[in-house]
Amino acid sequence: MTLPVAEKTSSVAAGASSAILAAYLRRTGKSRQAHARARILLPGGTSRQAGYWEPYPLTFDSAEGVYLRDLDANRYFDLINNYTAMVHGHAYGPIVEAARRQAARGTGWAGGNLAQLELAGQIVERVAAVEQVRFTNSGTEAGALALNIARKITGRPKLLMARFGYHGSLMEFECGSFGHQGPVTLLATYNDLADFEGVLAEHGGDIAAVFLEPVLGSGGVVSGAPAFLKGVQAAARKAGALLVLDEVLTLRFGHRGVQGTLGLEPDLTMFGKLIGGGYPVGAVGGKRDLLRIFDPADLKLFHTGTFNANPVTMVAGGVALSHLTPEAIGRMEAGAQTLKDALTGAARKAGLPFSVNHHGSCLNLYFSDRPPHASMVRQDTALIGRFHLAAMNRGLFLAPRGMIALSTVMTPGQLDEIGQRAAAALADLAAEAEDLIPEPAG
Ligand SMILES: Cc1ncc(COP(=O)(O)O)c(C=O)c1O
């Protein structure tokens, strides 16, 4: 939500007695100046809502390995890794080398390249429900394409998704992210199978596809119960709707995705983020039978894009995926557990209400005794906002909503240091938390 400027200024002024806010302002003057310029040139001062926070976002200068560096030369451990995309951290040597080599050999042409066969081959080899892959430039585009495929195949107009699910920055999905039904978007409650079954029973004849994240990412790292995910799959099939499993974020949780771990068999799978090795990417995968609508000899669905499967993204993604071994996934997950334990202990010591959602290498932090059913309905926005600033002051960068996604290159020693820095940030928060803790409801 965008606040009017006057209100915005006063909310910053109201926090002026905060030592955390004062330290942030003191440490990040160049980011403040950059944001003032950005507000003139970019609407809202950014091209990306998830890269904005109050009082102004950091502007980064560079990134390498587990570190980010801002314009004021402050260094941060990156605990969000571009919302999970940088699964091997920043400027990962083998990816830099592959991308550099490719850039020198050309970065795009209107014809085939072998690198896309290599990346598609890896995806097909890993994910049993995928026989063919169609590349796009973002997860959002993959969602739009999956919706078009489902509409073309079924001849139906609508989609069903989880309330507070996220499938990209597209109107049809956004109303679901904000929790309100749209003209073509129907909603049901995540992890509530009866709700999904009920909507499918009532509206099944209009529903082209059920879109589903196996773990809610933006919604706050909420694991889908296996029986729920399998039940939605069965209900979608019964209603004649396609199941589109959104593994844009969750591919990092398993060598064959969450669908491989749980034995799900979606009709279509959305991919993105890590399969681009840090470059823009998305993809839709599925069985040959369904995807033959793209067969140029009998074209049913037109889809093209100037940068689809561009060779730089393809070579970078090929390296990223091949280095994401089961061992590397396990290492990240162990790191997340270590960090969760450290944060929980430190929050308890600081006397703060605290809970964590955890799936694999991702965490979502809450300053409440129990996590809410989705981040969008949290009561602790003042506390998490202040903690976000406190963490940056202590050299840690996580998502403003408290999400953390680790990378494969973080060492146990670095995790220890992160735990200590987080404990210091939690103590800073506890020192000024009194006014920010919401009254218990009722
Ligand atoms: C589950 C999921 N689907 C789709 C998307 C959209 O991907 P992109 O940001 O590349 O458009 C995201 C991005 O956060 C996501 O987490």
Short mmCIF file of C-alpha atoms and ligand atoms in Angstrom, two decimals:
data_model
loop_
_atom_site.label_atom_id
_atom_site.label_comp_id
_atom_site.label_asym_id
_atom_site.label_seq_id
_atom_site.Cartn_x
_atom_site.Cartn_y
_atom_site.Cartn_z
CA MET A 1 0.00 0.00 0.00
CA THR A 2 1.36 3.44 -0.89
CA LEU A 3 1.01 6.12 1.72
CA PRO A 4 0.60 9.79 0.83
CA VAL A 5 3.91 11.64 1.11
CA ALA A 6 2.92 13.69 4.19
CA GLU A 7 1.93 10.57 6.08
CA LYS A 8 5.15 8.88 5.05
CA THR A 9 7.31 11.73 6.33
CA SER A 10 5.48 11.76 9.63
CA SER A 11 5.84 7.98 10.07
CA VAL A 12 9.62 8.37 9.74
CA ALA A 13 9.59 11.37 12.07
CA ALA A 14 7.54 9.38 14.56
CA GLY A 15 10.34 6.81 14.69
CA ALA A 16 12.96 9.51 15.25
CA SER A 17 13.31 8.48 18.88
CA SER A 18 14.33 5.01 17.67
CA ALA A 19 18.03 4.33 18.03
CA ILE A 20 17.67 1.66 15.34
CA LEU A 21 16.17 4.08 12.81
CA ALA A 22 18.71 6.77 13.71
CA ALA A 23 21.57 4.33 13.11
CA TYR A 24 20.09 3.26 9.77
CA LEU A 25 19.81 6.88 8.63
CA ARG A 26 23.37 7.58 9.77
CA ARG A 27 24.90 4.55 8.03
CA THR A 28 23.12 4.79 4.68
CA GLY A 29 23.31 8.40 3.49
CA LYS A 30 24.28 7.48 -0.06
CA SER A 31 21.34 5.11 -0.36
CA ARG A 32 19.09 7.91 0.90
CA GLN A 33 20.42 10.24 -1.80
CA ALA A 34 20.08 7.55 -4.46
CA HIS A 35 16.50 6.93 -3.42
CA ALA A 36 15.69 10.64 -3.61
CA ARG A 37 16.88 10.58 -7.24
CA ALA A 38 15.07 7.33 -7.86
CA ARG A 39 11.78 8.85 -6.72
CA ILE A 40 12.11 11.41 -9.51
CA LEU A 41 12.98 8.91 -12.21
CA LEU A 42 11.10 5.76 -11.17
CA PRO A 43 7.51 5.74 -9.95
CA GLY A 44 7.68 4.98 -6.24
CA GLY A 45 11.46 5.10 -6.53
CA THR A 46 11.75 1.46 -7.58
CA SER A 47 10.96 -1.05 -10.30
CA ARG A 48 10.07 -3.73 -7.80
CA GLN A 49 7.76 -3.54 -4.79
CA ALA A 50 9.65 -6.34 -3.00
CA GLY A 51 12.79 -4.17 -3.15
CA TYR A 52 11.18 -1.32 -1.21
CA TRP A 53 10.93 -0.69 2.50
CA GLU A 54 10.56 2.26 4.86
CA PRO A 55 12.16 4.73 5.26
CA TYR A 56 14.00 3.98 1.96
CA PRO A 57 15.69 0.89 0.55
CA LEU A 58 19.40 0.34 0.36
CA THR A 59 21.03 0.79 -3.00
CA PHE A 60 23.61 -1.91 -3.50
CA ASP A 61 26.85 -1.45 -5.34
CA SER A 62 28.01 -5.03 -5.70
CA ALA A 63 27.69 -8.57 -4.42
CA GLU A 64 30.02 -11.53 -4.10
CA GLY A 65 29.54 -14.91 -2.44
CA VAL A 66 27.48 -14.46 0.73
CA TYR A 67 27.99 -10.68 0.82
CA LEU A 68 26.25 -7.57 -0.48
CA ARG A 69 27.88 -4.14 -0.41
CA ASP A 70 25.85 -0.90 -0.38
CA LEU A 71 26.80 2.54 -1.73
CA ASP A 72 28.21 3.54 1.66
CA ALA A 73 30.49 0.46 1.54
CA ASN A 74 28.61 -1.28 4.35
CA ARG A 75 28.83 -5.06 4.02
CA TYR A 76 25.90 -7.40 4.65
CA PHE A 77 25.49 -11.15 4.81
CA ASP A 78 22.83 -11.76 2.19
CA LEU A 79 20.19 -13.94 3.84
CA ILE A 80 17.55 -13.63 1.11
CA ASN A 81 19.65 -14.20 -2.03
CA ASN A 82 17.34 -12.31 -4.37
CA TYR A 83 14.32 -14.10 -2.98
CA THR A 84 15.89 -17.56 -3.43
CA ALA A 85 17.18 -17.09 -6.99
CA MET A 86 20.88 -16.85 -6.07
CA VAL A 87 21.07 -20.38 -4.77
CA HIS A 88 24.88 -20.41 -5.04
CA GLY A 89 25.31 -16.87 -3.71
CA HIS A 90 26.57 -13.96 -5.80
CA ALA A 91 29.12 -13.97 -8.61
CA TYR A 92 29.54 -17.73 -8.21
CA GLY A 93 32.80 -18.55 -10.00
CA PRO A 94 31.58 -21.30 -12.38
CA ILE A 95 28.52 -19.22 -13.40
CA VAL A 96 30.56 -16.05 -13.95
CA GLU A 97 32.96 -18.02 -16.14
CA ALA A 98 30.18 -19.65 -18.20
CA ALA A 99 28.27 -16.36 -18.65
CA ARG A 100 31.45 -14.46 -19.56
CA ARG A 101 32.36 -17.05 -22.15
CA GLN A 102 28.87 -16.95 -23.62
CA ALA A 103 28.66 -13.13 -23.59
CA ALA A 104 31.79 -13.01 -25.72
CA ARG A 105 30.16 -15.41 -28.20
CA GLY A 106 26.88 -13.53 -28.51
CA THR A 107 23.93 -13.06 -26.22
CA GLY A 108 20.83 -13.58 -28.33
CA TRP A 109 19.61 -14.49 -31.81
CA ALA A 110 16.31 -15.47 -33.37
CA GLY A 111 17.05 -19.15 -33.73
CA GLY A 112 18.08 -22.14 -31.64
CA ASN A 113 20.98 -22.54 -29.25
CA LEU A 114 22.42 -25.69 -27.72
CA ALA A 115 22.50 -24.29 -24.19
CA GLN A 116 18.70 -24.42 -23.91
CA LEU A 117 18.80 -28.12 -24.77
CA GLU A 118 21.30 -28.70 -22.01
CA LEU A 119 19.17 -26.88 -19.40
CA ALA A 120 15.87 -28.40 -20.60
CA GLY A 121 17.53 -31.82 -20.55
CA GLN A 122 18.54 -31.38 -16.92
CA ILE A 123 15.01 -30.33 -15.92
CA VAL A 124 13.45 -33.25 -17.80
CA GLU A 125 15.94 -35.67 -16.25
CA ARG A 126 15.06 -34.45 -12.73
CA VAL A 127 11.32 -33.86 -12.85
CA ALA A 128 9.27 -36.92 -13.82
CA ALA A 129 6.12 -34.98 -14.80
CA VAL A 130 8.13 -32.90 -17.28
CA GLU A 131 8.89 -34.25 -20.76
CA GLN A 132 9.26 -30.87 -22.46
CA VAL A 133 10.10 -27.32 -21.38
CA ARG A 134 9.07 -23.93 -22.78
CA PHE A 135 11.30 -21.06 -21.57
CA THR A 136 10.17 -17.53 -20.61
CA ASN A 137 11.93 -14.56 -18.97
CA SER A 138 10.35 -14.63 -15.51
CA GLY A 139 8.21 -16.72 -13.23
CA THR A 140 5.40 -14.25 -13.87
CA GLU A 141 5.58 -14.99 -17.58
CA ALA A 142 5.64 -18.70 -16.84
CA GLY A 143 2.42 -18.26 -14.86
CA ALA A 144 0.80 -16.28 -17.68
CA LEU A 145 1.84 -18.95 -20.16
CA ALA A 146 0.57 -21.81 -17.97
CA LEU A 147 -2.76 -20.01 -17.68
CA ASN A 148 -2.95 -19.56 -21.46
CA ILE A 149 -2.14 -23.25 -22.00
CA ALA A 150 -4.81 -24.33 -19.52
CA ARG A 151 -7.43 -22.04 -21.07
CA LYS A 152 -6.63 -23.27 -24.56
CA ILE A 153 -6.72 -26.95 -23.55
CA THR A 154 -9.90 -26.80 -21.45
CA GLY A 155 -11.77 -23.97 -23.16
CA ARG A 156 -12.56 -22.65 -19.66
CA PRO A 157 -11.84 -19.09 -18.43
CA LYS A 158 -11.16 -19.24 -14.67
CA LEU A 159 -8.43 -20.28 -12.26
CA LEU A 160 -8.43 -21.41 -8.66
CA MET A 161 -5.52 -20.57 -6.37
CA ALA A 162 -4.77 -20.35 -2.67
CA ARG A 163 -5.72 -17.18 -0.87
CA PHE A 164 -2.33 -15.45 -0.24
CA GLY A 165 -0.62 -17.69 -2.76
CA TYR A 166 1.75 -16.05 -5.23
CA HIS A 167 2.29 -16.98 -8.85
CA GLY A 168 3.63 -13.71 -10.24
CA SER A 169 2.88 -10.07 -10.82
CA LEU A 170 -0.13 -10.60 -13.09
CA MET A 171 -3.60 -9.25 -12.34
CA GLU A 172 -5.18 -12.70 -12.33
CA PHE A 173 -2.75 -13.86 -9.63
CA GLU A 174 -2.36 -10.63 -7.70
CA CYS A 175 -5.89 -10.54 -6.41
CA GLY A 176 -5.14 -13.95 -4.87
CA SER A 177 -1.92 -12.63 -3.31
CA PHE A 178 -3.92 -9.86 -1.66
CA GLY A 179 -6.65 -12.29 -0.67
CA HIS A 180 -9.58 -11.08 -2.73
CA GLN A 181 -11.40 -13.00 -5.39
CA GLY A 182 -11.32 -11.47 -8.89
CA PRO A 183 -13.56 -11.84 -11.92
CA VAL A 184 -11.63 -14.91 -13.15
CA THR A 185 -9.76 -15.83 -9.98
CA LEU A 186 -11.36 -18.08 -7.38
CA LEU A 187 -9.76 -18.56 -3.99
CA ALA A 188 -9.60 -21.26 -1.35
CA THR A 189 -7.68 -21.56 1.90
CA TYR A 190 -4.23 -23.15 1.74
CA ASN A 191 -4.00 -26.52 3.51
CA ASP A 192 -7.80 -26.75 3.61
CA LEU A 193 -8.63 -29.56 1.21
CA ALA A 194 -12.39 -29.37 1.80
CA ASP A 195 -12.36 -25.72 0.75
CA PHE A 196 -10.57 -26.50 -2.55
CA GLU A 197 -12.88 -29.47 -3.16
CA GLY A 198 -15.91 -27.30 -2.47
CA VAL A 199 -14.89 -24.58 -4.95
CA LEU A 200 -14.06 -27.21 -7.58
CA ALA A 201 -17.39 -28.96 -7.02
CA GLU A 202 -19.29 -25.70 -7.43
CA HIS A 203 -17.30 -23.98 -10.20
CA GLY A 204 -15.33 -26.86 -11.76
CA GLY A 205 -16.94 -26.42 -15.17
CA ASP A 206 -15.45 -22.91 -15.41
CA ILE A 207 -12.01 -23.65 -13.97
CA ALA A 208 -9.17 -24.12 -16.46
CA ALA A 209 -6.47 -24.68 -13.86
CA VAL A 210 -5.69 -24.93 -10.19
CA PHE A 211 -2.45 -23.08 -9.43
CA LEU A 212 -0.70 -24.31 -6.32
CA GLU A 213 2.61 -23.72 -4.54
CA PRO A 214 3.78 -26.86 -2.74
CA VAL A 215 5.11 -24.48 -0.07
CA LEU A 216 3.68 -20.95 0.22
CA GLY A 217 6.68 -18.70 -0.38
CA SER A 218 5.47 -15.09 -0.26
CA GLY A 219 2.70 -16.28 2.04
CA GLY A 220 5.34 -16.93 4.69
CA VAL A 221 7.10 -20.30 4.07
CA VAL A 222 4.04 -22.41 4.90
CA SER A 223 4.56 -26.10 4.06
CA GLY A 224 1.75 -27.76 2.13
CA ALA A 225 0.58 -30.91 3.91
CA PRO A 226 1.21 -33.89 1.59
CA ALA A 227 -2.41 -35.09 1.93
CA PHE A 228 -3.65 -31.59 1.03
CA LEU A 229 -1.45 -31.35 -2.07
CA LYS A 230 -2.40 -34.84 -3.26
CA GLY A 231 -6.06 -34.18 -2.50
CA VAL A 232 -6.09 -30.96 -4.55
CA GLN A 233 -4.42 -32.85 -7.39
CA ALA A 234 -7.20 -35.47 -7.32
CA ALA A 235 -9.98 -32.88 -7.04
CA ALA A 236 -8.57 -30.85 -9.95
CA ARG A 237 -8.37 -33.97 -12.08
CA LYS A 238 -11.94 -34.94 -11.20
CA ALA A 239 -13.14 -31.46 -12.22
CA GLY A 240 -11.28 -31.65 -15.53
CA ALA A 241 -9.01 -28.73 -14.56
CA LEU A 242 -5.24 -28.80 -15.01
CA LEU A 243 -3.04 -28.80 -11.93
CA VAL A 244 -0.27 -26.22 -12.35
CA LEU A 245 2.31 -26.78 -9.63
CA ASP A 246 4.37 -23.65 -9.05
CA GLU A 247 7.92 -24.76 -8.28
CA VAL A 248 9.45 -21.36 -9.12
CA LEU A 249 10.74 -21.11 -5.56
CA THR A 250 10.47 -24.69 -4.31
CA LEU A 251 12.81 -26.40 -6.76
CA ARG A 252 15.55 -25.51 -4.26
CA PHE A 253 13.94 -27.87 -1.73
CA GLY A 254 14.53 -31.13 -3.57
CA HIS A 255 16.64 -32.60 -6.37
CA ARG A 256 13.40 -33.39 -8.22
CA GLY A 257 11.45 -30.51 -6.72
CA VAL A 258 8.83 -30.91 -4.01
CA GLN A 259 6.80 -32.95 -6.50
CA GLY A 260 9.61 -35.50 -6.63
CA THR A 261 9.84 -35.68 -2.84
CA LEU A 262 6.07 -36.13 -2.40
CA GLY A 263 5.21 -38.08 -5.56
CA LEU A 264 2.95 -35.39 -7.06
CA GLU A 265 2.08 -35.53 -10.76
CA PRO A 266 1.03 -32.07 -11.92
CA ASP A 267 -0.11 -31.45 -15.49
CA LEU A 268 2.13 -28.39 -15.76
CA THR A 269 5.02 -27.16 -13.64
CA MET A 270 6.20 -23.57 -13.39
CA PHE A 271 9.91 -22.94 -12.90
CA GLY A 272 11.99 -19.79 -12.46
CA LYS A 273 14.51 -18.16 -10.12
CA LEU A 274 17.43 -20.57 -9.62
CA ILE A 275 17.18 -22.20 -13.08
CA GLY A 276 18.48 -18.93 -14.57
CA GLY A 277 21.68 -18.95 -12.53
CA GLY A 278 20.97 -15.36 -11.45
CA TYR A 279 19.72 -14.13 -14.84
CA PRO A 280 16.04 -13.49 -15.72
CA VAL A 281 14.18 -16.72 -16.40
CA GLY A 282 10.99 -18.70 -16.20
CA ALA A 283 9.74 -21.93 -17.72
CA VAL A 284 6.70 -24.15 -18.05
CA GLY A 285 7.18 -27.90 -18.21
CA GLY A 286 4.77 -30.72 -18.85
CA LYS A 287 3.97 -33.82 -20.86
CA ARG A 288 4.53 -33.85 -24.61
CA ASP A 289 0.84 -34.58 -25.17
CA LEU A 290 -0.28 -31.31 -23.61
CA LEU A 291 2.50 -29.14 -24.98
CA ARG A 292 1.98 -30.17 -28.58
CA ILE A 293 -0.30 -27.11 -28.81
CA PHE A 294 2.99 -25.28 -29.59
CA ASP A 295 3.80 -27.62 -32.50
CA PRO A 296 4.41 -25.23 -35.42
CA ALA A 297 2.96 -27.80 -37.83
CA ASP A 298 -0.37 -27.62 -36.00
CA LEU A 299 -0.15 -24.45 -33.95
CA LYS A 300 -2.87 -23.93 -31.36
CA LEU A 301 -1.22 -21.42 -29.03
CA PHE A 302 1.08 -18.61 -30.13
CA HIS A 303 3.96 -17.88 -27.79
CA THR A 304 7.15 -16.02 -28.50
CA GLY A 305 9.61 -13.65 -26.80
CA THR A 306 12.72 -11.79 -27.90
CA PHE A 307 14.80 -13.06 -24.99
CA ASN A 308 13.21 -16.47 -24.37
CA ALA A 309 15.95 -19.06 -23.78
CA ASN A 310 18.68 -16.51 -24.40
CA PRO A 311 22.03 -18.29 -24.30
CA VAL A 312 23.51 -16.36 -21.36
CA THR A 313 20.62 -17.32 -19.09
CA MET A 314 20.70 -20.86 -20.41
CA VAL A 315 24.40 -21.48 -19.74
CA ALA A 316 24.20 -19.81 -16.32
CA GLY A 317 21.12 -21.83 -15.42
CA GLY A 318 22.73 -25.03 -16.62
CA VAL A 319 25.65 -24.53 -14.25
CA ALA A 320 23.39 -23.48 -11.35
CA LEU A 321 21.17 -26.52 -11.66
CA SER A 322 23.98 -29.02 -12.14
CA HIS A 323 25.70 -27.71 -9.00
CA LEU A 324 22.49 -28.00 -6.95
CA THR A 325 23.17 -31.56 -5.87
CA PRO A 326 21.29 -33.44 -3.15
CA GLU A 327 24.35 -32.90 -0.95
CA ALA A 328 24.27 -29.11 -1.52
CA ILE A 329 20.53 -29.02 -0.80
CA GLY A 330 21.12 -30.95 2.43
CA ARG A 331 23.88 -28.55 3.46
CA MET A 332 21.61 -25.52 2.99
CA GLU A 333 18.84 -27.19 4.97
CA ALA A 334 21.16 -27.98 7.86
CA GLY A 335 22.28 -24.34 7.82
CA ALA A 336 18.67 -23.14 8.02
CA GLN A 337 18.03 -25.39 11.02
CA THR A 338 21.16 -24.04 12.75
CA LEU A 339 20.07 -20.47 12.09
CA LYS A 340 16.52 -21.15 13.24
CA ASP A 341 17.82 -22.57 16.54
CA ALA A 342 20.18 -19.62 17.03
CA LEU A 343 17.46 -17.05 16.32
CA THR A 344 14.92 -18.79 18.54
CA GLY A 345 17.37 -18.97 21.44
CA ALA A 346 18.42 -15.33 21.03
CA ALA A 347 14.82 -14.07 20.78
CA ARG A 348 13.90 -15.98 23.92
CA LYS A 349 16.90 -14.50 25.72
CA ALA A 350 15.88 -11.01 24.57
CA GLY A 351 12.35 -11.62 25.90
CA LEU A 352 10.66 -11.18 22.53
CA PRO A 353 7.65 -13.16 21.33
CA PHE A 354 9.00 -15.21 18.43
CA SER A 355 8.17 -18.03 16.04
CA VAL A 356 9.55 -19.35 12.76
CA ASN A 357 8.13 -21.11 9.74
CA HIS A 358 10.75 -23.39 8.23
CA HIS A 359 10.90 -25.44 5.08
CA GLY A 360 14.23 -26.72 3.78
CA SER A 361 16.61 -23.82 3.23
CA CYS A 362 13.97 -21.11 3.89
CA LEU A 363 12.69 -19.49 7.07
CA ASN A 364 10.10 -16.84 7.83
CA LEU A 365 10.37 -15.01 11.15
CA TYR A 366 7.46 -13.71 13.23
CA PHE A 367 7.42 -11.69 16.40
CA SER A 368 4.41 -13.55 17.73
CA ASP A 369 4.11 -16.75 19.73
CA ARG A 370 2.59 -18.57 16.76
CA PRO A 371 3.02 -17.87 13.04
CA PRO A 372 -0.10 -16.46 11.37
CA HIS A 373 -1.65 -18.59 8.62
CA ALA A 374 -0.10 -16.20 6.06
CA SER A 375 2.33 -13.28 6.28
CA MET A 376 -0.30 -10.96 4.82
CA VAL A 377 -2.38 -11.17 8.00
CA ARG A 378 0.42 -10.78 10.52
CA GLN A 379 -0.08 -8.53 13.55
CA ASP A 380 3.62 -7.78 14.10
CA THR A 381 4.36 -5.48 11.15
CA ALA A 382 5.87 -2.74 13.35
CA LEU A 383 8.23 -5.21 15.04
CA ILE A 384 9.34 -6.98 11.88
CA GLY A 385 9.87 -3.63 10.14
CA ARG A 386 12.06 -2.39 12.99
CA PHE A 387 13.94 -5.72 13.17
CA HIS A 388 14.64 -5.51 9.45
CA LEU A 389 16.41 -2.17 10.03
CA ALA A 390 18.17 -3.49 13.16
CA ALA A 391 19.45 -6.50 11.23
CA MET A 392 20.86 -4.29 8.47
CA ASN A 393 22.59 -2.14 11.10
CA ARG A 394 24.23 -5.38 12.29
CA GLY A 395 25.27 -6.40 8.77
CA LEU A 396 22.46 -8.82 7.93
CA PHE A 397 20.12 -8.50 4.97
CA LEU A 398 16.84 -10.42 4.98
CA ALA A 399 13.47 -9.74 3.35
CA PRO A 400 11.49 -6.93 4.98
CA ARG A 401 8.76 -9.47 5.74
CA GLY A 402 11.23 -11.67 7.63
CA MET A 403 11.95 -14.26 4.98
CA ILE A 404 15.34 -15.92 4.78
CA ALA A 405 16.68 -18.14 1.97
CA LEU A 406 20.20 -19.53 2.34
CA SER A 407 22.71 -20.28 -0.39
CA THR A 408 25.00 -23.26 -0.91
CA VAL A 409 28.17 -21.25 -0.36
CA MET A 410 27.63 -20.24 3.27
CA THR A 411 30.12 -21.86 5.65
CA PRO A 412 29.44 -23.07 9.23
CA GLY A 413 31.75 -20.32 10.51
CA GLN A 414 29.72 -17.68 8.67
CA LEU A 415 26.51 -19.14 10.09
CA ASP A 416 27.95 -18.76 13.60
CA GLU A 417 28.79 -15.14 12.91
CA ILE A 418 25.31 -14.54 11.49
CA GLY A 419 23.79 -16.04 14.64
CA GLN A 420 25.80 -13.64 16.80
CA ARG A 421 24.89 -10.63 14.67
CA ALA A 422 21.23 -11.65 14.74
CA ALA A 423 21.34 -11.94 18.53
CA ALA A 424 22.71 -8.39 18.71
CA ALA A 425 19.95 -7.13 16.39
CA LEU A 426 17.31 -8.87 18.51
CA ALA A 427 18.73 -7.25 21.64
CA ASP A 428 18.62 -3.84 19.87
CA LEU A 429 14.99 -4.53 19.02
CA ALA A 430 14.09 -5.65 22.53
CA ALA A 431 15.46 -2.35 23.87
CA GLU A 432 12.79 -0.42 21.97
CA ALA A 433 10.12 -3.07 21.40
CA GLU A 434 7.70 -2.03 24.11
CA ASP A 435 5.75 0.44 21.96
CA LEU A 436 5.73 -1.94 18.98
CA ILE A 437 4.26 -5.08 20.53
CA PRO A 438 0.59 -5.25 19.58
CA GLU A 439 -2.03 -5.59 22.30
CA PRO A 440 -3.39 -9.13 22.41
CA ALA A 441 -6.67 -9.35 20.47
CA GLY A 442 -9.95 -9.40 22.42
C1 LIG B 1 6.05 -19.14 -6.25
C2 LIG B 1 6.37 -18.03 -7.20
N1 LIG B 1 5.80 -18.02 -8.41
C3 LIG B 1 6.05 -17.06 -9.31
C4 LIG B 1 6.92 -16.03 -9.01
C5 LIG B 1 7.17 -14.94 -10.02
O1 LIG B 1 8.47 -15.02 -10.50
P1 LIG B 1 9.19 -13.70 -11.08
O2 LIG B 1 9.47 -12.80 -9.94
O3 LIG B 1 10.41 -14.24 -11.77
O4 LIG B 1 8.24 -13.09 -12.06
C6 LIG B 1 7.55 -15.99 -7.76
C7 LIG B 1 8.45 -14.89 -7.40
O5 LIG B 1 8.69 -14.58 -6.26
C8 LIG B 1 7.25 -17.02 -6.83
O6 LIG B 1 7.81 -17.02 -5.61
#
